[in-house]
Amino acid sequence: MWIFLAYYDDHQFVGFTYTITHHDVSYLFFLAVNDQVRSKGYGSQILQELDHQHPLNRIILMVEPLDSTAINSHQREARLAFYTKNGFHRTGITTVEQGVTYDMLSKRGNVTAMEYRQLIKSFTGWLFPFFKPTVK
């Protein structure tokens, strides 16, 4: 199951999420907050709403690994700090998808590499061989 949701404060668009769920694992595939209202607590509020939508699920997401030599190293550090502040922790699982490396973060328990592959397979269906992630 996949869910795309937009979030508003009155009539002002503040952000959106794209979430994929398989059994008791919900993958926050994408979270975006309108840059005009960023740093006003909306991202944390959206994550709280995600908790309410999936109260019993383990929630995972991917972030670029910390790398002090990366052009966006400051942004990577800020993202990790934001998600850590909101209850996520590093799982020690790394994936490589389309040549890009990501670290998995989790809330309410870890997800195994097999569970992650099953989630991606349930989402991509017969296209799985083309998107099959390498999980380390």
Short mmCIF file of N, CA and C in Angstrom, two decimals:
data_model
loop_
_atom_site.label_atom_id
_atom_site.label_comp_id
_atom_site.label_asym_id
_atom_site.label_seq_id
_atom_site.Cartn_x
_atom_site.Cartn_y
_atom_site.Cartn_z
N MET A 1 0.85 -1.17 0.00
CA MET A 1 0.00 0.00 0.00
C MET A 1 0.89 1.23 0.00
N TRP A 2 0.52 2.22 -0.78
CA TRP A 2 1.25 3.48 -0.78
C TRP A 2 0.28 4.62 -0.56
N ILE A 3 0.78 5.64 0.14
CA ILE A 3 -0.07 6.79 0.47
C ILE A 3 0.70 8.07 0.18
N PHE A 4 0.08 8.94 -0.57
CA PHE A 4 0.63 10.27 -0.84
C PHE A 4 -0.29 11.26 -0.14
N LEU A 5 0.25 12.05 0.80
CA LEU A 5 -0.55 13.01 1.55
C LEU A 5 0.06 14.40 1.48
N ALA A 6 -0.80 15.39 1.33
CA ALA A 6 -0.38 16.79 1.41
C ALA A 6 -0.87 17.34 2.74
N TYR A 7 -0.10 18.24 3.32
CA TYR A 7 -0.41 18.82 4.62
C TYR A 7 -0.56 20.33 4.48
N TYR A 8 -1.59 20.85 5.16
CA TYR A 8 -1.90 22.28 5.11
C TYR A 8 -2.09 22.82 6.52
N ASP A 9 -1.77 24.09 6.69
CA ASP A 9 -2.11 24.83 7.90
C ASP A 9 -3.10 25.89 7.43
N ASP A 10 -4.36 25.69 7.78
CA ASP A 10 -5.47 26.44 7.18
C ASP A 10 -5.40 26.22 5.67
N HIS A 11 -5.13 27.25 4.90
CA HIS A 11 -5.09 27.09 3.44
C HIS A 11 -3.68 27.13 2.89
N GLN A 12 -2.68 27.19 3.78
CA GLN A 12 -1.30 27.25 3.32
C GLN A 12 -0.70 25.85 3.25
N PHE A 13 -0.20 25.51 2.08
CA PHE A 13 0.48 24.23 1.89
C PHE A 13 1.78 24.23 2.69
N VAL A 14 1.98 23.20 3.53
CA VAL A 14 3.21 23.14 4.32
C VAL A 14 4.10 21.95 3.95
N GLY A 15 3.56 20.91 3.32
CA GLY A 15 4.42 19.81 2.93
C GLY A 15 3.66 18.59 2.47
N PHE A 16 4.42 17.54 2.13
CA PHE A 16 3.78 16.29 1.73
C PHE A 16 4.66 15.10 2.09
N THR A 17 4.02 13.94 2.15
CA THR A 17 4.73 12.68 2.38
C THR A 17 4.28 11.66 1.35
N TYR A 18 5.19 10.74 1.09
CA TYR A 18 4.89 9.58 0.27
C TYR A 18 5.37 8.38 1.08
N THR A 19 4.44 7.50 1.46
CA THR A 19 4.74 6.39 2.34
C THR A 19 4.33 5.07 1.69
N ILE A 20 5.18 4.08 1.84
CA ILE A 20 4.91 2.73 1.35
C ILE A 20 4.82 1.81 2.57
N THR A 21 3.76 1.01 2.65
CA THR A 21 3.59 0.10 3.78
C THR A 21 3.45 -1.33 3.28
N HIS A 22 4.14 -2.23 3.97
CA HIS A 22 4.05 -3.67 3.71
C HIS A 22 4.06 -4.36 5.06
N HIS A 23 3.00 -5.06 5.36
CA HIS A 23 2.81 -5.69 6.67
C HIS A 23 2.94 -4.63 7.75
N ASP A 24 3.90 -4.78 8.67
CA ASP A 24 4.03 -3.83 9.79
C ASP A 24 5.22 -2.89 9.63
N VAL A 25 5.62 -2.67 8.37
CA VAL A 25 6.72 -1.75 8.08
C VAL A 25 6.20 -0.64 7.17
N SER A 26 6.38 0.60 7.62
CA SER A 26 6.03 1.75 6.79
C SER A 26 7.31 2.49 6.44
N TYR A 27 7.51 2.69 5.17
CA TYR A 27 8.72 3.34 4.64
C TYR A 27 8.35 4.76 4.23
N LEU A 28 8.89 5.72 4.96
CA LEU A 28 8.71 7.13 4.59
C LEU A 28 9.65 7.39 3.42
N PHE A 29 9.11 7.20 2.25
CA PHE A 29 9.89 7.29 1.02
C PHE A 29 10.28 8.74 0.73
N PHE A 30 9.39 9.65 1.08
CA PHE A 30 9.67 11.06 0.79
C PHE A 30 8.92 11.95 1.77
N LEU A 31 9.62 12.93 2.31
CA LEU A 31 9.04 13.98 3.14
C LEU A 31 9.57 15.30 2.61
N ALA A 32 8.67 16.20 2.30
CA ALA A 32 9.07 17.54 1.84
C ALA A 32 8.29 18.57 2.63
N VAL A 33 8.99 19.61 3.06
CA VAL A 33 8.36 20.73 3.75
C VAL A 33 8.59 21.97 2.90
N ASN A 34 7.54 22.72 2.69
CA ASN A 34 7.59 23.95 1.91
C ASN A 34 8.70 24.84 2.47
N ASP A 35 9.62 25.26 1.63
CA ASP A 35 10.76 26.06 2.12
C ASP A 35 10.34 27.41 2.70
N GLN A 36 9.15 27.87 2.40
CA GLN A 36 8.66 29.14 2.96
C GLN A 36 8.26 29.01 4.43
N VAL A 37 8.04 27.78 4.89
CA VAL A 37 7.64 27.58 6.30
C VAL A 37 8.59 26.62 7.02
N ARG A 38 9.73 26.34 6.42
CA ARG A 38 10.69 25.42 7.02
C ARG A 38 11.22 26.01 8.33
N SER A 39 11.59 25.13 9.25
CA SER A 39 12.13 25.49 10.58
C SER A 39 11.08 26.12 11.49
N LYS A 40 9.81 25.81 11.23
CA LYS A 40 8.73 26.30 12.09
C LYS A 40 7.98 25.14 12.76
N GLY A 41 8.59 23.95 12.73
CA GLY A 41 8.00 22.81 13.41
C GLY A 41 7.08 21.95 12.57
N TYR A 42 6.86 22.32 11.32
CA TYR A 42 5.93 21.54 10.50
C TYR A 42 6.46 20.14 10.18
N GLY A 43 7.75 20.01 9.95
CA GLY A 43 8.31 18.68 9.68
C GLY A 43 8.08 17.74 10.85
N SER A 44 8.31 18.21 12.06
CA SER A 44 8.07 17.39 13.25
C SER A 44 6.59 17.06 13.40
N GLN A 45 5.73 18.02 13.11
CA GLN A 45 4.28 17.77 13.19
C GLN A 45 3.85 16.73 12.16
N ILE A 46 4.44 16.79 10.97
CA ILE A 46 4.12 15.81 9.94
C ILE A 46 4.57 14.42 10.40
N LEU A 47 5.74 14.32 11.00
CA LEU A 47 6.20 13.02 11.51
C LEU A 47 5.31 12.51 12.64
N GLN A 48 4.80 13.41 13.48
CA GLN A 48 3.85 13.00 14.52
C GLN A 48 2.58 12.45 13.89
N GLU A 49 2.12 13.09 12.83
CA GLU A 49 0.92 12.61 12.13
C GLU A 49 1.19 11.23 11.51
N LEU A 50 2.38 11.04 10.99
CA LEU A 50 2.76 9.74 10.44
C LEU A 50 2.69 8.66 11.53
N ASP A 51 3.15 9.02 12.73
CA ASP A 51 3.03 8.09 13.87
C ASP A 51 1.58 7.72 14.14
N HIS A 52 0.68 8.69 14.06
CA HIS A 52 -0.74 8.43 14.30
C HIS A 52 -1.35 7.58 13.18
N GLN A 53 -0.88 7.76 11.97
CA GLN A 53 -1.39 6.99 10.84
C GLN A 53 -0.95 5.52 10.90
N HIS A 54 0.22 5.28 11.47
CA HIS A 54 0.81 3.94 11.52
C HIS A 54 1.25 3.62 12.95
N PRO A 55 0.32 3.56 13.89
CA PRO A 55 0.69 3.49 15.31
C PRO A 55 1.41 2.21 15.74
N LEU A 56 1.24 1.13 15.02
CA LEU A 56 1.87 -0.14 15.41
C LEU A 56 3.04 -0.52 14.50
N ASN A 57 3.27 0.26 13.48
CA ASN A 57 4.29 -0.09 12.49
C ASN A 57 5.67 0.41 12.87
N ARG A 58 6.66 -0.34 12.44
CA ARG A 58 8.02 0.16 12.44
C ARG A 58 8.11 1.10 11.25
N ILE A 59 8.69 2.24 11.45
CA ILE A 59 8.78 3.25 10.39
C ILE A 59 10.25 3.40 10.02
N ILE A 60 10.53 3.32 8.73
CA ILE A 60 11.89 3.48 8.25
C ILE A 60 11.97 4.61 7.24
N LEU A 61 13.18 5.09 7.04
CA LEU A 61 13.46 6.06 5.99
C LEU A 61 14.93 5.98 5.65
N MET A 62 15.32 6.57 4.56
CA MET A 62 16.70 6.55 4.11
C MET A 62 17.26 7.97 4.09
N VAL A 63 18.52 8.08 4.49
CA VAL A 63 19.23 9.36 4.40
C VAL A 63 20.59 9.10 3.78
N GLU A 64 21.13 10.14 3.17
CA GLU A 64 22.49 10.03 2.65
C GLU A 64 23.44 9.90 3.85
N PRO A 65 24.47 9.06 3.75
CA PRO A 65 25.38 8.89 4.88
C PRO A 65 26.18 10.17 5.14
N LEU A 66 26.60 10.33 6.38
CA LEU A 66 27.45 11.47 6.72
C LEU A 66 28.77 11.32 5.98
N ASP A 67 29.22 12.43 5.41
CA ASP A 67 30.48 12.44 4.66
C ASP A 67 30.97 13.88 4.65
N SER A 68 32.01 14.15 5.42
CA SER A 68 32.50 15.52 5.55
C SER A 68 33.03 16.09 4.25
N THR A 69 33.30 15.22 3.26
CA THR A 69 33.80 15.71 1.98
C THR A 69 32.68 15.96 0.96
N ALA A 70 31.47 15.57 1.29
CA ALA A 70 30.34 15.76 0.37
C ALA A 70 29.98 17.25 0.25
N ILE A 71 29.56 17.65 -0.91
CA ILE A 71 29.17 19.04 -1.15
C ILE A 71 28.04 19.46 -0.20
N ASN A 72 27.13 18.52 0.10
CA ASN A 72 25.98 18.83 0.96
C ASN A 72 26.16 18.25 2.36
N SER A 73 27.39 18.21 2.87
CA SER A 73 27.65 17.59 4.17
C SER A 73 26.86 18.26 5.29
N HIS A 74 26.72 19.57 5.24
CA HIS A 74 25.95 20.29 6.27
C HIS A 74 24.49 19.85 6.24
N GLN A 75 23.94 19.72 5.04
CA GLN A 75 22.55 19.30 4.87
C GLN A 75 22.34 17.87 5.39
N ARG A 76 23.30 16.99 5.13
CA ARG A 76 23.21 15.61 5.60
C ARG A 76 23.20 15.57 7.13
N GLU A 77 24.07 16.36 7.75
CA GLU A 77 24.13 16.41 9.21
C GLU A 77 22.82 16.95 9.79
N ALA A 78 22.27 17.98 9.15
CA ALA A 78 21.01 18.57 9.62
C ALA A 78 19.86 17.58 9.51
N ARG A 79 19.81 16.84 8.42
CA ARG A 79 18.75 15.83 8.25
C ARG A 79 18.83 14.76 9.33
N LEU A 80 20.03 14.24 9.55
CA LEU A 80 20.20 13.21 10.57
C LEU A 80 19.80 13.75 11.94
N ALA A 81 20.20 14.97 12.26
CA ALA A 81 19.84 15.57 13.55
C ALA A 81 18.33 15.73 13.67
N PHE A 82 17.67 16.15 12.60
CA PHE A 82 16.21 16.33 12.59
C PHE A 82 15.51 15.00 12.87
N TYR A 83 15.89 13.96 12.14
CA TYR A 83 15.22 12.67 12.32
C TYR A 83 15.55 12.06 13.68
N THR A 84 16.77 12.23 14.16
CA THR A 84 17.14 11.73 15.49
C THR A 84 16.31 12.43 16.56
N LYS A 85 16.16 13.74 16.42
CA LYS A 85 15.34 14.52 17.36
C LYS A 85 13.90 14.02 17.37
N ASN A 86 13.45 13.46 16.27
CA ASN A 86 12.08 12.98 16.14
C ASN A 86 11.95 11.47 16.35
N GLY A 87 12.92 10.87 17.03
CA GLY A 87 12.78 9.49 17.47
C GLY A 87 13.37 8.42 16.59
N PHE A 88 14.00 8.77 15.50
CA PHE A 88 14.61 7.78 14.62
C PHE A 88 16.04 7.49 15.06
N HIS A 89 16.51 6.29 14.75
CA HIS A 89 17.88 5.91 15.07
C HIS A 89 18.50 5.18 13.88
N ARG A 90 19.79 5.18 13.84
CA ARG A 90 20.51 4.45 12.78
C ARG A 90 20.35 2.95 13.00
N THR A 91 20.16 2.23 11.93
CA THR A 91 19.97 0.78 12.03
C THR A 91 21.25 0.01 11.72
N GLY A 92 22.21 0.65 11.08
CA GLY A 92 23.40 -0.06 10.63
C GLY A 92 23.23 -0.68 9.26
N ILE A 93 22.03 -0.53 8.67
CA ILE A 93 21.77 -1.06 7.34
C ILE A 93 22.03 0.04 6.32
N THR A 94 22.76 -0.32 5.28
CA THR A 94 23.06 0.59 4.18
C THR A 94 22.51 -0.02 2.90
N THR A 95 21.92 0.80 2.06
CA THR A 95 21.45 0.31 0.77
C THR A 95 22.13 1.10 -0.35
N VAL A 96 22.21 0.46 -1.49
CA VAL A 96 22.68 1.13 -2.69
C VAL A 96 21.57 0.98 -3.71
N GLU A 97 21.01 2.11 -4.12
CA GLU A 97 19.89 2.10 -5.05
C GLU A 97 20.21 3.03 -6.21
N GLN A 98 20.21 2.47 -7.39
CA GLN A 98 20.53 3.23 -8.60
C GLN A 98 21.89 3.92 -8.45
N GLY A 99 22.83 3.24 -7.79
CA GLY A 99 24.18 3.75 -7.63
C GLY A 99 24.37 4.75 -6.50
N VAL A 100 23.31 5.04 -5.74
CA VAL A 100 23.39 6.00 -4.64
C VAL A 100 23.30 5.23 -3.32
N THR A 101 24.18 5.58 -2.38
CA THR A 101 24.22 4.92 -1.09
C THR A 101 23.37 5.68 -0.08
N TYR A 102 22.61 4.92 0.73
CA TYR A 102 21.77 5.49 1.78
C TYR A 102 21.94 4.70 3.07
N ASP A 103 21.75 5.39 4.19
CA ASP A 103 21.69 4.74 5.50
C ASP A 103 20.24 4.67 5.93
N MET A 104 19.85 3.53 6.50
CA MET A 104 18.47 3.36 6.96
C MET A 104 18.35 3.85 8.40
N LEU A 105 17.31 4.63 8.65
CA LEU A 105 16.93 5.03 9.99
C LEU A 105 15.61 4.35 10.31
N SER A 106 15.35 4.12 11.59
CA SER A 106 14.15 3.39 11.99
C SER A 106 13.58 3.97 13.28
N LYS A 107 12.30 3.76 13.42
CA LYS A 107 11.59 4.13 14.64
C LYS A 107 10.70 2.95 15.01
N ARG A 108 10.65 2.60 16.28
CA ARG A 108 9.87 1.49 16.83
C ARG A 108 10.44 0.12 16.47
N GLY A 109 11.72 0.03 16.28
CA GLY A 109 12.34 -1.26 16.02
C GLY A 109 12.99 -1.32 14.65
N ASN A 110 13.97 -2.20 14.54
CA ASN A 110 14.70 -2.34 13.29
C ASN A 110 13.94 -3.19 12.28
N VAL A 111 14.38 -3.08 11.06
CA VAL A 111 13.85 -3.87 9.94
C VAL A 111 15.03 -4.65 9.37
N THR A 112 14.82 -5.91 9.07
CA THR A 112 15.90 -6.71 8.49
C THR A 112 16.05 -6.38 7.00
N ALA A 113 17.19 -6.78 6.46
CA ALA A 113 17.43 -6.59 5.03
C ALA A 113 16.35 -7.33 4.22
N MET A 114 15.97 -8.52 4.66
CA MET A 114 14.94 -9.29 3.96
C MET A 114 13.60 -8.57 3.98
N GLU A 115 13.23 -8.02 5.13
CA GLU A 115 11.96 -7.28 5.22
C GLU A 115 11.98 -6.07 4.28
N TYR A 116 13.11 -5.40 4.23
CA TYR A 116 13.21 -4.23 3.34
C TYR A 116 13.06 -4.66 1.88
N ARG A 117 13.75 -5.73 1.50
CA ARG A 117 13.62 -6.23 0.12
C ARG A 117 12.18 -6.61 -0.19
N GLN A 118 11.50 -7.25 0.76
CA GLN A 118 10.10 -7.64 0.54
C GLN A 118 9.21 -6.41 0.37
N LEU A 119 9.47 -5.38 1.15
CA LEU A 119 8.70 -4.14 1.03
C LEU A 119 8.89 -3.54 -0.37
N ILE A 120 10.14 -3.45 -0.81
CA ILE A 120 10.43 -2.89 -2.13
C ILE A 120 9.82 -3.77 -3.22
N LYS A 121 9.89 -5.07 -3.06
CA LYS A 121 9.31 -5.99 -4.05
C LYS A 121 7.80 -5.84 -4.11
N SER A 122 7.15 -5.67 -2.95
CA SER A 122 5.69 -5.51 -2.95
C SER A 122 5.29 -4.21 -3.64
N PHE A 123 6.14 -3.22 -3.58
CA PHE A 123 5.86 -1.93 -4.19
C PHE A 123 6.14 -1.93 -5.70
N THR A 124 7.26 -2.54 -6.10
CA THR A 124 7.66 -2.48 -7.51
C THR A 124 7.08 -3.61 -8.35
N GLY A 125 6.63 -4.70 -7.70
CA GLY A 125 6.05 -5.81 -8.44
C GLY A 125 7.02 -6.43 -9.42
N TRP A 126 6.57 -6.63 -10.64
CA TRP A 126 7.39 -7.30 -11.65
C TRP A 126 8.61 -6.48 -12.05
N LEU A 127 8.64 -5.21 -11.68
CA LEU A 127 9.80 -4.36 -11.98
C LEU A 127 10.93 -4.52 -10.96
N PHE A 128 10.71 -5.32 -9.92
CA PHE A 128 11.69 -5.47 -8.84
C PHE A 128 13.10 -5.76 -9.35
N PRO A 129 13.30 -6.65 -10.33
CA PRO A 129 14.67 -6.91 -10.78
C PRO A 129 15.40 -5.65 -11.27
N PHE A 130 14.65 -4.65 -11.73
CA PHE A 130 15.29 -3.43 -12.20
C PHE A 130 15.61 -2.46 -11.06
N PHE A 131 14.93 -2.60 -9.93
CA PHE A 131 15.11 -1.69 -8.79
C PHE A 131 15.72 -2.39 -7.58
N LYS A 132 15.97 -3.66 -7.70
CA LYS A 132 16.43 -4.48 -6.59
C LYS A 132 17.58 -3.77 -5.85
N PRO A 133 17.34 -3.38 -4.61
CA PRO A 133 18.38 -2.68 -3.87
C PRO A 133 19.44 -3.64 -3.34
N THR A 134 20.66 -3.15 -3.27
CA THR A 134 21.73 -3.89 -2.62
C THR A 134 21.70 -3.46 -1.16
N VAL A 135 21.54 -4.41 -0.26
CA VAL A 135 21.44 -4.10 1.15
C VAL A 135 22.66 -4.66 1.86
N LYS A 136 23.33 -3.80 2.62
CA LYS A 136 24.55 -4.23 3.33
C LYS A 136 24.30 -4.19 4.82
#
